[in-house]
Amino acid sequence: MSELQPSPLMAGDRHLSVAEARAAIAAALRPIEGRESLPLAETLGRVLADDLISPIDVPAHDNSAMDGYAFAGAALHADHACRLTVVGTVLAGKPFDGTVAAGECVRIMTGAVMPAGADSVVPLELCHIDGATVQVEPGVIEPGENRRRRGEDLARGQAALRAGRVLKPADLGLAASLGLRELVVMRRLRVALFSTGDELRAPGEPLAPGCIYDSNRSALQAALQRLGVEVVDLGLVRDDRAALQATLEAAVAQADVVLTSGGVSVGDADHTRELLGQMGEVAFWKVAMRPGRPFAFGPLHARSAGSSSWLFALPGNPVAALVSFYAFVREALLLLAGANPEPLPVLQARCTAAIRKRPGRTEFQRGIVEPGADGAWQVRITGAQGAGILRSMSEANALVVLRHEQASVAAGDPVDVWLFDGLT
Ligand code: AMP
Ligand code: MG
């Protein structure tokens, strides 16, 4: 869709490590341009376009952190109780008119503006009340305690949120606390998605002998939806050069990114490679990982529309397609969308059984993370781990990541895990 800066991509016959492949992708990408202003309620999950500078002090006034009595802390004494006369009440949203003199106090509610002359609040439960007199024993509070300072949350002119932030529920609350009704966010990244393979049928269609249902499109579409990108669904494409070319042309004309699965393995690679070579600078990578090979990445140019997009061609095997998506595409899409991708949180969990592994490639196994008998997190591998066995992925709540240099793991050893879901 937009103009791309061609950038040198690593290729060749050497196997790239997962880390090298990720770095090469990140180095090639530049964020898209284009932004829009949206009502606050529509910005969840969107990418903030500019630093959000606070137009006000939050809180706007010194106020009470407690229900209690506000007074001048100078009256507190280390040796004897301090006695105060109640001269009024101040409620949240209703400031006190007068000034609190020495020896006086005002009944105050949490969040109410501190009256002039008062700098401390004694909580209700920590003082003795006798009619109009409040008594505070020595050592109960320090002068200045239980007062929230004006601007203590955020001072006017300070950045409340940084550009590139993927907006979360608390961020919308923060923007509202600044009085903002709208936010300027990046336009949504557009991703064209299709599956390739003569054997594929869409769910709902009858299944001819030797055919299978297209599961990658549903899984990838859902993963894209979670990232908040706009999906252009281009359906199923036969293993046919003309059909592939027509679909790629349409995809590049409409989208920033083209995401495909299938058709890049050795058997298909020749005609696909030739076509992609004509349409752009796509590198076919051998990545030292399991599952996941093969994988192709690079810019594609649509002759008809005069535009370019980034192609990510994933392996056809359903587990390999999703694992490659999480390993490479997710972060790349966030970068393109203008987000500062927060690194995936990597947790450590104790592996319940031994796993065989040879150093020199990254292995992703599907696992279930749960608390063990001692309450510490442990992970067990879900059943058969074949690259085509989608059930292993569906049962899992995490990917166990066995690092490139790592060797076999013994039962009880800690392993890295990526959790599929979290509090967002
Ligand atoms: P390919 O990468 O095209 O050689 O496909 C590798 C394996 O994944 C083959 O068994 C394909 O049938 C299967 N496969 C490819 N695309 C899909 C898809 N969209 N949904 C389910 N399985 C697929
Ligand atoms: Mg195929």
PDB file of C-alpha atoms and ligand atoms in Angstrom, residues 196-200 239 261-265 268 316, ligand 2:
ATOM      1  CA  THR A 196      -2.693 -21.666  -0.544  1.00  0.00           C
ATOM      2  CA  GLY A 197      -3.164 -25.297  -1.495  1.00  0.00           C
ATOM      3  CA  ASP A 198      -5.203 -27.368  -3.954  1.00  0.00           C
ATOM      4  CA  GLU A 199      -6.173 -29.703  -1.112  1.00  0.00           C
ATOM      5  CA  LEU A 200      -7.810 -26.970   0.975  1.00  0.00           C
ATOM      6  CA  ASP A 239      -1.447 -23.993  -6.328  1.00  0.00           C
ATOM      7  CA  SER A 261       0.370 -19.891   4.626  1.00  0.00           C
ATOM      8  CA  GLY A 262       1.414 -22.948   2.643  1.00  0.00           C
ATOM      9  CA  GLY A 263       3.132 -23.222  -0.684  1.00  0.00           C
ATOM     10  CA  VAL A 264       6.651 -22.248   0.354  1.00  0.00           C
ATOM     11  CA  SER A 265       7.958 -25.723   1.167  1.00  0.00           C
ATOM     12  CA  ASP A 268       6.122 -25.752  -4.129  1.00  0.00           C
ATOM     13  CA  GLY A 316       1.386 -24.629   5.769  1.00  0.00           C
TER      14      GLY A 316
HETATM   15 MG    MG B   2       0.648 -26.587  -0.112  1.00  0.00          MG
END
